[in-house]
Amino acid sequence: MQLKGKRVLITGGTRGIGRCMIQELIDQGVSHIGIIARDKKSLKELSEGYPEVKFIRIAGDVANIDILREAAARIEDKWGYLDVLINNAGIVSAGPTEELLDEDIYDQVAVNYTAILLLTKYCIPLLKNAEESAILNISSGLGLIGMPFYSVYGSTKAAVRQFSDSMRRELAPFNISVTCSFPTATDTDMMQKFEGVEMDTPEYVAKKSIEGLVNKELHVIFGGEQRIKDVEMNFSDPKKFDAQVAKTYDQFKQSSEGHKAM
Ligand SMILES: NC(=O)c1ccc[n+]([C@@H]2O[C@H](COP(=O)([O-])OP(=O)(O)OC[C@H]3O[C@@H](n4cnc5c(N)ncnc54)[C@H](OP(=O)(O)O)[C@@H]3O)[C@@H](O)[C@H]2O)c1
């Protein structure tokens, strides 16, 4: 897929990986961008930085169904179709499951998962109106392997993986490709409160994810060869993988303590 002149809707494009994906999209010639994020000021500043691009700014929470409906309606009114949908916005609250706040559990499911189901649903007719279109969903390495202290975040991200696979098969007859990206630790605001691991840069994760979208890759998996081996072991011999996780339990517990970006 060529991005020149294309029309893209992205959630959470004002910071981190989403912000870098916007730069990448513009570098590749995208001319129209719709963005949903909560902070009005960042949306305004971002769009003012690219006078050559036409923006539709939707200030609001993706957990609010009206905001998602408004986004799809405004795109239908202004553009009539959509080439690319990027479901990127995400939040995290880690910790022992029994200590998680009930609201944080609800919000992670609403933002990381339910919003993707609904926004995709509303955008499918618009994507069908384009000649060739694509969806990029940002999951997480924690959506491939369930880790302790990320039970809720990880299961929302695993659900995104499953939804992506279903959508890819369902939308194949309509020339709509679906790519799912699985970043591991990436140096963004989301990771400010996570200690002690080497991280990818958001620029790198954005570049590879957009490359995956353009090349219609099914999955973009970060973390190198070791990650692929871990995913395979987690599937073929989960008890062996459990033993491996048990060795770093305390260290993982400590580094995930207070890891919250909501
Ligand atoms: N960073 C990592 O290590 C990592 C690893 C794996 C996967 N991921 C995934 O990658 C995606 C991007 O993460 P990031 O690290 O770039 O995050 P980030 O730096 O915290 O940026 C999050 C973006 O999403 C927007 N956002 C957050 N909650 C929102 C909501 N309720 N409604 C609308 N917009 C919302 C934020 O804008 P506002 O605050 O203005 O709304 C911001 O633009 C997420 O899905 C995350 O789960 C990240």
XYZ file of N, CA and C and ligand atoms in Angstrom:
834
model
N 0.844 -1.196 0.000
C 0.000 0.000 0.000
C 0.882 1.251 0.000
N 0.495 2.224 -0.798
C 1.188 3.517 -0.878
C 0.487 4.517 0.039
N 1.235 5.329 0.779
C 0.547 6.235 1.719
C 0.308 7.644 1.158
N 0.916 7.929 0.028
C 0.807 9.285 -0.535
C -0.664 9.683 -0.784
N -1.045 10.823 -0.205
C -2.407 11.348 -0.423
C -3.491 10.609 0.355
N -3.070 9.709 1.247
C -4.064 8.882 1.939
C -4.692 9.609 3.138
N -5.845 9.078 3.566
C -6.600 9.648 4.698
C -6.592 8.647 5.845
N -6.117 9.134 6.992
C -5.853 8.244 8.128
C -6.582 8.744 9.370
N -7.159 7.827 10.116
C -7.681 8.162 11.458
C -6.837 7.408 12.484
N -6.324 8.130 13.487
C -5.486 7.507 14.517
C -5.967 7.927 15.906
N -5.977 6.987 16.825
C -6.297 7.347 18.215
C -4.968 7.541 18.963
N -4.955 8.552 19.837
C -3.758 8.769 20.662
C -2.525 9.132 19.862
N -2.671 10.113 18.947
C -1.512 10.477 18.119
C -0.705 11.636 18.657
N -1.004 12.086 19.870
C -0.353 13.329 20.330
C 0.961 13.105 21.075
N 1.192 11.877 21.529
C 2.429 11.601 22.279
C 2.946 10.212 21.892
N 4.174 9.927 22.317
C 4.716 8.579 22.245
C 4.722 7.961 20.854
N 4.360 6.691 20.797
C 4.431 5.934 19.536
C 3.481 6.548 18.497
N 2.294 6.969 18.952
C 1.309 7.549 18.029
C 1.826 8.820 17.389
N 2.478 9.668 18.192
C 3.036 10.928 17.693
C 4.091 10.622 16.616
N 4.922 9.615 16.882
C 5.971 9.239 15.914
C 5.362 8.598 14.665
N 4.239 7.887 14.832
C 3.586 7.319 13.643
C 3.059 8.442 12.757
N 2.560 9.516 13.386
C 2.061 10.650 12.594
C 3.195 11.255 11.769
N 4.360 11.411 12.392
C 5.514 11.946 11.656
C 5.846 11.049 10.461
N 5.853 9.749 10.714
C 6.168 8.760 9.680
C 5.123 8.822 8.538
N 3.856 8.923 8.907
C 2.784 8.982 7.901
C 2.943 10.233 7.035
N 3.249 11.365 7.691
C 3.393 12.617 6.945
C 4.628 12.546 6.050
N 5.715 11.962 6.578
C 6.925 11.795 5.755
C 6.625 10.979 4.504
N 5.666 10.051 4.627
C 5.342 9.198 3.471
C 4.202 9.768 2.622
N 3.797 11.013 2.921
C 2.874 11.700 2.012
C 1.412 11.680 2.384
N 1.083 11.203 3.599
C -0.330 11.238 4.025
C -0.785 12.698 4.076
N -1.968 12.980 3.524
C -2.393 14.378 3.382
C -3.525 14.770 4.339
N -4.263 13.767 4.852
C -5.410 14.053 5.717
C -5.318 13.146 6.941
N -5.395 13.759 8.142
C -5.286 12.946 9.363
C -6.391 13.335 10.351
N -7.109 12.331 10.822
C -8.046 12.524 11.935
C -7.377 11.977 13.194
N -7.439 12.752 14.286
C -6.818 12.277 15.532
C -7.811 12.394 16.682
N -7.840 11.339 17.486
C -8.624 11.401 18.732
C -7.638 11.342 19.899
N -7.695 12.331 20.791
C -6.939 12.301 22.051
C -7.650 13.236 23.027
N -7.348 13.078 24.318
C -8.092 13.846 25.310
C -7.635 15.288 25.411
N -6.341 15.527 25.302
C -5.816 16.866 25.567
C -5.937 17.773 24.334
N -6.837 18.747 24.445
C -7.166 19.654 23.339
C -5.946 20.438 22.861
N -5.152 20.897 23.883
C -4.015 21.760 23.572
C -2.989 21.009 22.715
N -2.688 19.756 23.093
C -1.694 18.997 22.312
C -2.203 18.737 20.901
N -3.514 18.516 20.779
C -4.081 18.288 19.443
C -3.887 19.528 18.572
N -4.131 20.687 19.183
C -4.030 21.950 18.438
C -2.566 22.185 18.038
N -1.668 22.011 19.017
C -0.243 22.246 18.746
C 0.263 21.308 17.654
N -0.146 20.059 17.747
C 0.300 19.076 16.754
C -0.150 19.499 15.359
N -1.421 19.822 15.220
C -1.927 20.132 13.872
C -1.318 21.430 13.342
N -1.025 22.377 14.247
C -0.412 23.634 13.785
C 1.013 23.421 13.270
N 1.629 22.327 13.699
C 3.009 22.033 13.262
C 3.085 21.526 11.827
N 1.945 21.189 11.229
C 1.965 20.642 9.850
C 0.923 21.359 8.991
N 1.206 22.613 8.600
C 0.194 23.367 7.843
C -0.177 22.705 6.516
N 0.696 21.844 6.007
C 0.416 21.204 4.703
C -0.595 20.051 4.813
N -0.893 19.630 6.070
C -1.788 18.486 6.262
C -3.161 18.975 6.734
N -4.218 18.350 6.248
C -5.569 18.707 6.725
C -5.928 17.771 7.881
N -6.245 18.395 9.033
C -6.543 17.603 10.232
C -8.024 17.654 10.590
N -8.511 16.552 11.125
C -9.785 16.575 11.852
C -9.413 16.246 13.290
N -9.630 17.205 14.197
C -9.237 16.988 15.600
C -10.459 16.610 16.405
N -10.370 15.488 17.088
C -11.484 15.068 17.946
C -10.948 14.985 19.369
N -11.323 15.987 20.189
C -10.826 16.018 21.566
C -11.785 15.228 22.447
N -11.302 14.113 22.980
C -12.167 13.333 23.860
C -11.569 11.987 24.185
N -12.315 11.277 25.002
C -11.844 9.991 25.533
C -12.382 8.862 24.647
N -11.495 7.958 24.221
C -11.979 6.851 23.375
C -12.898 5.902 24.141
N -12.902 6.030 25.470
C -13.828 5.200 26.260
C -15.263 5.726 26.180
N -15.412 6.918 25.578
C -16.734 7.529 25.444
C -17.290 7.207 24.049
N -18.331 6.428 24.023
C -18.902 5.950 22.751
C -19.298 7.106 21.831
N -19.753 8.229 22.435
C -20.174 9.366 21.610
C -18.994 9.969 20.842
N -17.830 9.943 21.468
C -16.627 10.482 20.811
C -16.272 9.622 19.590
N -16.397 8.309 19.744
C -16.074 7.402 18.633
C -17.077 7.594 17.497
N -18.357 7.740 17.864
C -19.394 7.965 16.835
C -19.161 9.292 16.132
N -18.779 10.306 16.946
C -18.522 11.635 16.363
C -17.369 11.559 15.370
N -16.311 10.825 15.731
C -15.135 10.717 14.853
C -15.544 10.119 13.503
N -16.274 9.004 13.549
C -16.669 8.355 12.295
C -17.611 9.260 11.491
N -18.516 9.946 12.196
C -19.477 10.814 11.495
C -18.767 11.986 10.830
N -17.789 12.571 11.529
C -17.084 13.724 10.935
C -16.269 13.293 9.718
N -15.690 12.093 9.804
C -14.917 11.609 8.650
C -15.854 11.321 7.478
N -16.997 10.758 7.772
C -17.955 10.487 6.688
C -18.386 11.802 6.021
N -18.693 12.798 6.848
C -19.125 14.102 6.317
C -18.052 14.764 5.475
N -16.802 14.767 6.009
C -15.746 15.558 5.364
C -15.068 14.805 4.235
N -14.822 13.496 4.433
C -14.020 12.749 3.445
C -14.853 11.721 2.685
N -15.864 11.174 3.312
C -16.690 10.151 2.654
C -16.099 8.747 2.677
N -14.812 8.649 2.958
C -14.153 7.346 3.028
C -12.915 7.460 3.906
N -12.318 6.314 4.213
C -11.110 6.290 5.043
C -10.167 5.221 4.480
N -8.884 5.595 4.339
C -7.904 4.615 3.822
C -7.293 3.780 4.936
N -7.006 4.442 6.083
C -6.286 3.728 7.149
C -6.866 4.094 8.519
N -7.122 3.064 9.314
C -7.511 3.277 10.723
C -6.380 2.736 11.594
N -5.877 3.580 12.513
C -4.841 3.109 13.440
C -5.383 3.192 14.867
N -5.583 2.050 15.478
C -6.030 1.979 16.875
C -4.791 1.912 17.755
N -4.415 3.069 18.306
C -3.153 3.152 19.037
C -3.316 3.517 20.509
N -4.311 4.352 20.858
C -4.408 4.858 22.242
C -4.457 3.691 23.222
N -3.717 3.831 24.309
C -3.717 2.767 25.309
C -3.290 3.293 26.665
N -3.708 2.607 27.707
C -3.355 2.976 29.081
C -2.936 1.715 29.831
N -2.239 1.917 30.956
C -1.785 0.750 31.734
C -1.883 1.032 33.231
N -2.274 0.002 33.960
C -2.163 0.054 35.415
C -1.751 -1.353 35.853
N -0.497 -1.451 36.337
C 0.053 -2.770 36.680
C 0.020 -2.990 38.188
N 0.218 -4.240 38.582
C 0.303 -4.547 40.008
C -0.371 -5.870 40.310
N -0.242 -6.348 41.555
C -0.945 -7.572 41.937
C -2.439 -7.390 41.679
N -3.055 -8.367 41.051
C -4.432 -8.208 40.564
C -5.404 -7.824 41.674
N -5.206 -8.405 42.870
C -6.164 -8.112 43.945
C -6.023 -6.686 44.457
N -4.927 -6.019 44.084
C -4.740 -4.631 44.536
C -5.150 -3.599 43.489
N -5.465 -4.037 42.279
C -5.828 -3.062 41.236
C -7.145 -2.385 41.600
N -7.222 -1.095 41.318
C -8.487 -0.384 41.553
C -9.526 -0.879 40.551
N -10.772 -1.038 41.033
C -11.838 -1.492 40.127
C -11.935 -0.570 38.897
N -11.838 0.757 39.137
C -11.982 1.707 38.018
C -10.867 1.511 36.999
N -9.671 1.178 37.492
C -8.548 0.995 36.560
C -8.747 -0.250 35.704
N -9.409 -1.249 36.279
C -9.709 -2.459 35.498
C -10.711 -2.109 34.392
N -11.785 -1.430 34.786
C -12.795 -1.029 33.788
C -12.179 -0.140 32.701
N -11.376 0.834 33.124
C -10.846 1.790 32.152
C -9.875 1.128 31.171
N -9.058 0.209 31.677
C -8.122 -0.459 30.747
C -8.894 -1.263 29.699
N -9.955 -1.937 30.133
C -10.753 -2.708 29.164
C -11.421 -1.738 28.169
N -11.950 -0.631 28.699
C -12.683 0.317 27.836
C -11.768 0.985 26.808
N -10.597 1.432 27.258
C -9.707 2.194 26.354
C -8.928 1.244 25.440
N -8.364 0.186 26.028
C -7.461 -0.679 25.254
C -8.205 -1.652 24.358
N -9.461 -1.939 24.694
C -10.141 -2.991 23.950
C -11.508 -2.560 23.383
N -12.458 -2.203 24.278
C -13.813 -1.910 23.779
C -13.793 -0.785 22.743
N -12.964 0.229 22.983
C -12.890 1.357 22.039
C -12.454 0.871 20.656
N -11.571 -0.116 20.629
C -11.084 -0.625 19.332
C -12.208 -1.360 18.595
N -12.976 -2.144 19.360
C -14.097 -2.865 18.733
C -15.079 -1.864 18.117
N -15.444 -0.849 18.912
C -16.478 0.085 18.454
C -15.980 0.976 17.313
N -14.783 1.537 17.483
C -14.295 2.446 16.435
C -14.112 1.671 15.123
N -13.616 0.446 15.227
C -13.456 -0.363 14.006
C -14.823 -0.592 13.370
N -15.793 -0.968 14.199
C -17.149 -1.187 13.686
C -17.644 0.045 12.916
N -17.485 1.244 13.533
C -17.991 2.456 12.890
C -17.215 2.799 11.618
N -15.945 2.379 11.566
C -15.109 2.762 10.414
C -15.179 1.769 9.255
N -15.671 0.562 9.488
C -15.674 -0.437 8.398
C -16.394 0.087 7.130
N -17.576 0.703 7.268
C -18.219 1.205 6.030
C -17.357 2.244 5.313
N -16.624 3.066 6.087
C -15.766 4.087 5.473
C -14.564 3.442 4.799
N -14.023 2.399 5.428
C -12.875 1.681 4.852
C -13.312 0.942 3.579
N -14.551 0.460 3.584
C -15.065 -0.236 2.393
C -15.259 0.744 1.228
N -15.456 2.028 1.550
C -15.632 3.031 0.485
C -14.320 3.403 -0.192
N -13.183 3.021 0.423
C -11.884 3.332 -0.196
C -11.522 2.194 -1.150
N -10.621 2.485 -2.106
C -10.253 1.442 -3.080
C -9.510 0.295 -2.432
N -8.566 0.686 -1.549
C -7.737 -0.304 -0.851
C -7.501 0.282 0.521
N -7.768 -0.443 1.577
C -7.638 0.190 2.892
C -6.998 -0.760 3.893
N -6.701 -0.209 5.085
C -5.934 -0.999 6.053
C -6.252 -0.571 7.478
N -6.099 -1.534 8.379
C -6.232 -1.260 9.815
C -4.918 -1.659 10.471
N -4.433 -0.793 11.373
C -3.251 -1.142 12.178
C -3.656 -1.061 13.646
N -3.545 -2.179 14.341
C -3.861 -2.195 15.768
C -2.572 -2.318 16.569
N -2.453 -1.479 17.619
C -1.251 -1.563 18.454
C -1.587 -2.377 19.696
N -1.069 -3.595 19.712
C -1.233 -4.476 20.874
C 0.004 -4.282 21.763
N 0.597 -5.358 22.214
C 1.778 -5.287 23.079
C 2.394 -6.684 23.148
N 3.689 -6.743 23.441
C 4.319 -8.039 23.691
C 3.591 -8.776 24.812
N 2.986 -8.007 25.719
C 2.241 -8.618 26.832
C 0.901 -9.185 26.372
N 0.553 -8.948 25.123
C -0.627 -9.568 24.522
C -0.290 -10.903 23.872
N 0.997 -11.193 23.789
C 1.433 -12.483 23.239
C 1.767 -13.461 24.351
N 2.290 -12.922 25.464
C 2.674 -13.766 26.603
C 2.095 -13.149 27.867
N 1.294 -13.894 28.594
C 0.708 -13.374 29.835
C 1.761 -13.329 30.945
N 1.986 -12.133 31.476
C 2.996 -11.992 32.535
C 2.327 -11.589 33.857
N 2.959 -11.955 34.981
C 2.377 -11.545 36.263
C 2.363 -10.021 36.386
N 1.413 -9.517 37.137
C 1.250 -8.089 37.459
C 0.734 -7.251 36.278
N 0.554 -7.903 35.111
C -0.038 -7.231 33.951
C -1.239 -8.044 33.461
N -1.976 -8.642 34.423
C -3.060 -9.552 34.031
C -4.146 -8.826 33.236
N -4.499 -7.614 33.660
C -5.585 -6.899 32.985
C -5.072 -6.259 31.686
N -3.986 -5.497 31.804
C -3.410 -4.866 30.601
C -3.128 -5.934 29.542
N -2.451 -7.018 29.954
C -2.056 -8.071 29.006
C -3.257 -8.739 28.364
N -4.331 -8.938 29.146
C -5.476 -9.615 28.530
C -6.227 -8.687 27.579
N -6.210 -7.368 27.829
C -6.826 -6.470 26.823
C -6.019 -6.527 25.520
N -4.700 -6.626 25.675
C -3.840 -6.628 24.486
C -3.913 -7.958 23.738
N -4.124 -9.061 24.481
C -4.331 -10.364 23.832
C -5.641 -10.335 23.053
N -6.640 -9.659 23.624
C -7.931 -9.538 22.933
C -7.766 -8.751 21.630
N -6.900 -7.751 21.644
C -6.642 -6.970 20.425
C -6.013 -7.875 19.346
N -5.132 -8.759 19.776
C -4.520 -9.712 18.826
C -5.608 -10.594 18.193
N -6.467 -11.136 19.025
C -7.516 -12.032 18.526
C -8.478 -11.281 17.593
N -8.842 -10.077 18.003
C -9.747 -9.257 17.177
C -9.101 -8.972 15.816
N -7.797 -8.693 15.844
C -7.086 -8.389 14.589
C -7.116 -9.589 13.656
N -6.876 -10.777 14.202
C -6.885 -11.985 13.357
C -8.282 -12.220 12.769
N -9.318 -12.055 13.610
C -10.693 -12.248 13.120
C -11.033 -11.235 12.030
N -10.682 -9.966 12.289
C -10.994 -8.901 11.324
C -10.274 -9.120 10.001
N -9.015 -9.573 10.103
C -8.237 -9.797 8.877
C -8.951 -10.819 7.990
N -9.446 -11.876 8.628
C -10.122 -12.930 7.848
C -11.498 -12.463 7.369
N -12.170 -11.691 8.209
C -13.517 -11.227 7.845
C -13.489 -10.187 6.723
N -12.450 -9.331 6.751
C -12.421 -8.210 5.804
C -11.625 -8.504 4.537
N -11.002 -9.677 4.487
C -10.174 -10.023 3.315
C -10.925 -9.847 1.982
N -12.202 -10.252 1.866
C -12.877 -10.092 0.568
C -13.057 -8.630 0.144
N -12.854 -7.686 1.089
C -13.089 -6.273 0.774
C -11.780 -5.506 0.538
N -10.685 -6.257 0.400
C -9.388 -5.611 0.158
C -8.988 -4.677 1.313
N -9.342 -5.082 2.528
C -8.943 -4.325 3.727
C -7.946 -5.204 4.487
N -6.700 -4.744 4.589
C -5.700 -5.557 5.303
C -5.704 -5.171 6.792
N -5.275 -6.091 7.627
C -5.218 -5.817 9.074
C -3.848 -6.255 9.593
N -3.159 -5.301 10.220
C -1.837 -5.560 10.790
C -1.917 -5.347 12.298
N -1.294 -6.227 13.046
C -1.262 -6.021 14.504
C 0.199 -5.924 14.938
N 0.496 -4.869 15.700
C 1.875 -4.625 16.127
C 2.008 -4.925 17.629
N 3.137 -5.508 17.999
C 3.352 -5.950 19.383
C 4.648 -5.333 19.939
N 4.616 -4.051 20.291
C 5.834 -3.441 20.854
C 6.178 -4.076 22.202
N 7.482 -4.107 22.503
C 7.887 -4.397 23.885
C 8.228 -3.036 24.513
N 8.951 -3.020 25.633
C 9.159 -1.746 26.336
C 9.689 -0.663 25.391
N 8.980 0.454 25.362
C 9.301 1.571 24.457
C 9.336 2.849 25.290
N 10.325 3.673 25.017
C 10.592 4.829 25.867
C 9.594 5.976 25.616
N 8.428 5.878 26.249
C 7.388 6.922 26.115
C 6.888 7.278 27.521
N 5.934 8.215 27.568
C 5.350 8.607 28.859
C 4.784 7.388 29.591
N 4.254 6.449 28.826
C 3.641 5.266 29.437
C 4.646 4.483 30.301
N 5.940 4.632 29.978
C 6.943 3.830 30.674
C 7.735 4.633 31.693
N 7.293 5.874 31.959
C 8.032 6.717 32.917
C 8.136 6.052 34.276
N 7.103 5.264 34.628
C 7.091 4.672 35.965
C 7.472 3.201 35.938
N 8.155 2.775 34.889
C 8.613 1.384 34.827
C 10.132 1.413 34.892
N 10.695 0.602 35.792
C 12.126 0.707 36.076
C 12.912 -0.427 35.430
N 14.112 -0.085 34.990
C 15.152 -1.094 34.825
C 15.160 -2.009 33.618
N 14.646 -1.572 32.474
C 14.860 -2.393 31.272
C 15.316 -1.492 30.125
N 15.984 -2.122 29.170
C 16.350 -1.378 27.965
C 15.094 -1.188 27.132
N 14.984 -0.040 26.500
C 13.748 0.221 25.754
C 14.045 0.584 24.300
N 13.063 0.265 23.437
C 13.123 0.756 22.060
C 12.748 2.233 22.070
N 13.135 2.941 21.010
C 12.668 4.323 20.898
C 11.283 4.308 20.233
N 10.434 5.304 20.562
C 9.121 5.348 19.898
C 9.248 5.556 18.387
N 10.324 6.230 17.963
C 10.533 6.452 16.517
C 10.714 5.114 15.805
N 11.513 4.225 16.435
C 11.781 2.902 15.842
C 10.497 2.078 15.778
N 9.750 2.069 16.878
C 8.520 1.270 16.928
C 7.504 1.802 15.899
N 7.444 3.129 15.780
C 6.510 3.734 14.820
C 6.911 3.364 13.391
N 8.203 3.489 13.107
C 8.684 3.215 11.733
C 8.370 1.772 11.327
N 8.700 0.833 12.228
C 8.476 -0.589 11.933
C 6.982 -0.917 11.823
N 6.180 -0.273 12.661
C 4.736 -0.551 12.635
C 4.119 -0.033 11.336
N 4.532 1.169 10.923
C 4.001 1.723 9.668
C 4.506 0.906 8.470
N 5.753 0.456 8.571
C 6.300 -0.430 7.517
C 5.432 -1.699 7.412
N 5.058 -2.239 8.572
C 4.199 -3.433 8.600
C 2.854 -3.160 7.938
N 2.305 -1.984 8.204
C 1.025 -1.588 7.603
C 1.152 -1.496 6.079
N 2.211 -0.793 5.642
C 2.413 -0.586 4.202
C 2.617 -1.936 3.493
N 3.390 -2.822 4.119
C 3.684 -4.126 3.494
C 2.621 -5.185 3.792
N 1.551 -4.772 4.456
C 0.440 -5.678 4.803
C 0.927 -6.898 5.585
N 1.902 -6.646 6.493
C 2.339 -7.748 7.365
C 1.203 -8.066 8.332
N 1.101 -9.326 8.742
C 0.019 -9.699 9.655
C 0.362 -9.259 11.073
N 1.607 -9.544 11.474
C 2.054 -9.231 12.829
C 3.424 -8.561 12.771
N 3.604 -7.510 13.566
C 4.934 -6.898 13.696
C 5.357 -7.147 15.143
N 6.327 -8.027 15.304
C 6.695 -8.440 16.670
C 8.063 -7.861 17.034
N 8.095 -7.117 18.127
C 9.349 -6.501 18.593
C 10.007 -7.429 19.624
N 11.267 -7.127 19.954
C 11.960 -7.911 20.982
C 12.904 -8.958 20.413
N 13.065 -8.968 19.089
C 14.077 -9.814 18.444
C 13.761 -11.299 18.492
N 14.809 -12.070 18.145
C 14.706 -13.539 18.059
C 14.250 -14.169 19.365
N 14.785 -13.603 20.489
C 14.475 -14.182 21.798
C 12.973 -14.142 22.067
N 12.360 -13.032 21.656
C 10.922 -12.867 21.881
C 10.133 -13.954 21.130
N 10.554 -14.205 19.895
C 9.869 -15.221 19.077
C 10.010 -16.588 19.760
N 11.246 -16.858 20.266
C 11.474 -18.145 20.946
C 10.598 -18.243 22.194
N 10.497 -17.128 22.927
C 9.661 -17.119 24.145
C 8.194 -17.399 23.814
N 7.729 -16.773 22.733
C 6.325 -16.964 22.339
C 6.092 -18.430 21.993
N 7.060 -19.016 21.288
C 6.919 -20.428 20.904
C 6.920 -21.333 22.133
N 7.856 -21.035 23.066
C 7.935 -21.875 24.277
C 6.664 -21.713 25.119
N 6.177 -20.482 25.204
C 4.958 -20.214 25.978
C 3.777 -21.041 25.458
N 3.789 -21.288 24.141
C 2.709 -22.074 23.537
C 2.973 -23.580 23.653
N 4.214 -23.990 23.314
C 4.478 -25.434 23.207
C 4.776 -26.067 24.565
N 5.375 -25.276 25.488
C 5.752 -25.846 26.780
C 5.546 -24.797 27.878
N 4.267 -24.459 28.152
C 4.003 -23.361 29.097
C 4.588 -23.594 30.482
N 4.721 -24.848 30.897
C 5.274 -25.097 32.242
C 6.749 -24.709 32.285
N 7.451 -24.971 31.188
C 8.865 -24.575 31.124
C 8.959 -23.041 31.173
N 8.033 -22.391 30.473
C 8.053 -20.927 30.491
C 7.693 -20.403 31.886
N 6.752 -21.057 32.560
C 6.393 -20.670 33.940
C 7.637 -20.678 34.828
N 8.455 -21.732 34.668
C 9.654 -21.875 35.510
C 10.619 -20.727 35.236
N 10.687 -20.328 33.956
C 11.565 -19.209 33.588
C 11.075 -17.906 34.227
N 9.757 -17.697 34.172
C 9.174 -16.471 34.751
C 9.380 -16.466 36.276
N 9.254 -17.643 36.892
C 9.381 -17.732 38.353
C 10.753 -17.235 38.823
N 11.771 -17.439 37.993
C 13.138 -17.021 38.377
C 13.254 -15.501 38.492
N 12.449 -14.770 37.713
C 12.572 -13.302 37.745
C 11.355 -12.652 38.418
N 10.588 -13.457 39.152
C 9.325 -12.995 39.746
C 9.520 -11.723 40.590
N 10.471 -11.792 41.536
C 10.627 -10.663 42.461
C 11.094 -9.406 41.739
N 12.007 -9.638 40.824
C 12.548 -8.504 40.058
C 11.429 -7.859 39.220
N 10.607 -8.701 38.608
C 9.511 -8.202 37.769
C 8.473 -7.478 38.623
N 8.235 -8.041 39.807
C 7.254 -7.426 40.712
C 7.712 -6.015 41.088
N 8.997 -5.926 41.395
C 9.555 -4.639 41.812
C 9.511 -3.618 40.673
N 9.916 -4.062 39.472
C 9.981 -3.071 38.392
C 8.586 -2.651 37.924
N 7.576 -3.482 38.147
C 6.228 -3.100 37.702
C 5.466 -2.314 38.771
N 6.071 -2.225 39.966
C 5.393 -1.543 41.072
C 5.095 -0.078 40.718
N 3.877 0.335 40.856
C 3.520 1.743 40.576
C 3.513 2.076 39.102
N 3.605 1.065 38.249
C 3.583 1.348 36.804
C 2.150 1.640 36.370
N 1.900 2.916 36.229
C 0.540 3.342 35.921
C 0.593 4.565 34.992
N -0.086 4.491 33.874
C -0.230 5.647 32.977
C -1.642 5.574 32.428
N -2.519 6.389 33.002
C -3.949 6.286 32.665
C -4.453 7.570 31.998
N 5.368 2.301 25.645
C 5.461 0.980 25.686
O 6.395 0.408 26.285
C 4.443 0.141 24.986
C 4.709 -1.230 24.849
C 3.774 -2.031 24.219
C 2.602 -1.493 23.716
N 2.371 -0.163 23.858
C 1.101 0.362 23.326
O 1.372 1.371 22.381
C 0.301 2.320 22.362
C 0.867 3.730 22.534
O 1.553 3.771 23.776
P 2.555 4.961 24.149
O 3.616 4.348 24.977
O 2.898 5.734 22.946
O 1.598 5.797 25.115
P 1.716 7.321 25.631
O 3.054 7.889 25.343
O 1.205 7.289 27.020
O 0.652 8.082 24.667
C -0.679 7.694 24.710
C -1.466 8.437 23.644
O -2.822 7.978 23.691
C -3.688 9.059 24.065
N -4.692 8.510 24.977
C -4.475 7.829 26.142
N -5.633 7.508 26.714
C -6.609 7.975 25.899
C -8.020 7.964 25.952
N -8.658 7.430 26.993
N -8.720 8.544 24.943
C -8.071 9.129 23.898
N -6.736 9.149 23.786
C -6.024 8.606 24.776
C -2.778 10.112 24.723
O -3.284 11.426 24.575
P -4.160 12.105 25.756
O -3.498 11.810 27.054
O -4.223 13.542 25.405
O -5.506 11.469 25.640
C -1.511 9.939 23.899
O -1.633 10.607 22.661
C -0.632 1.908 23.515
O -1.708 1.155 23.004
C 0.241 1.030 24.380
O -0.504 0.102 25.128
C 3.258 0.668 24.471
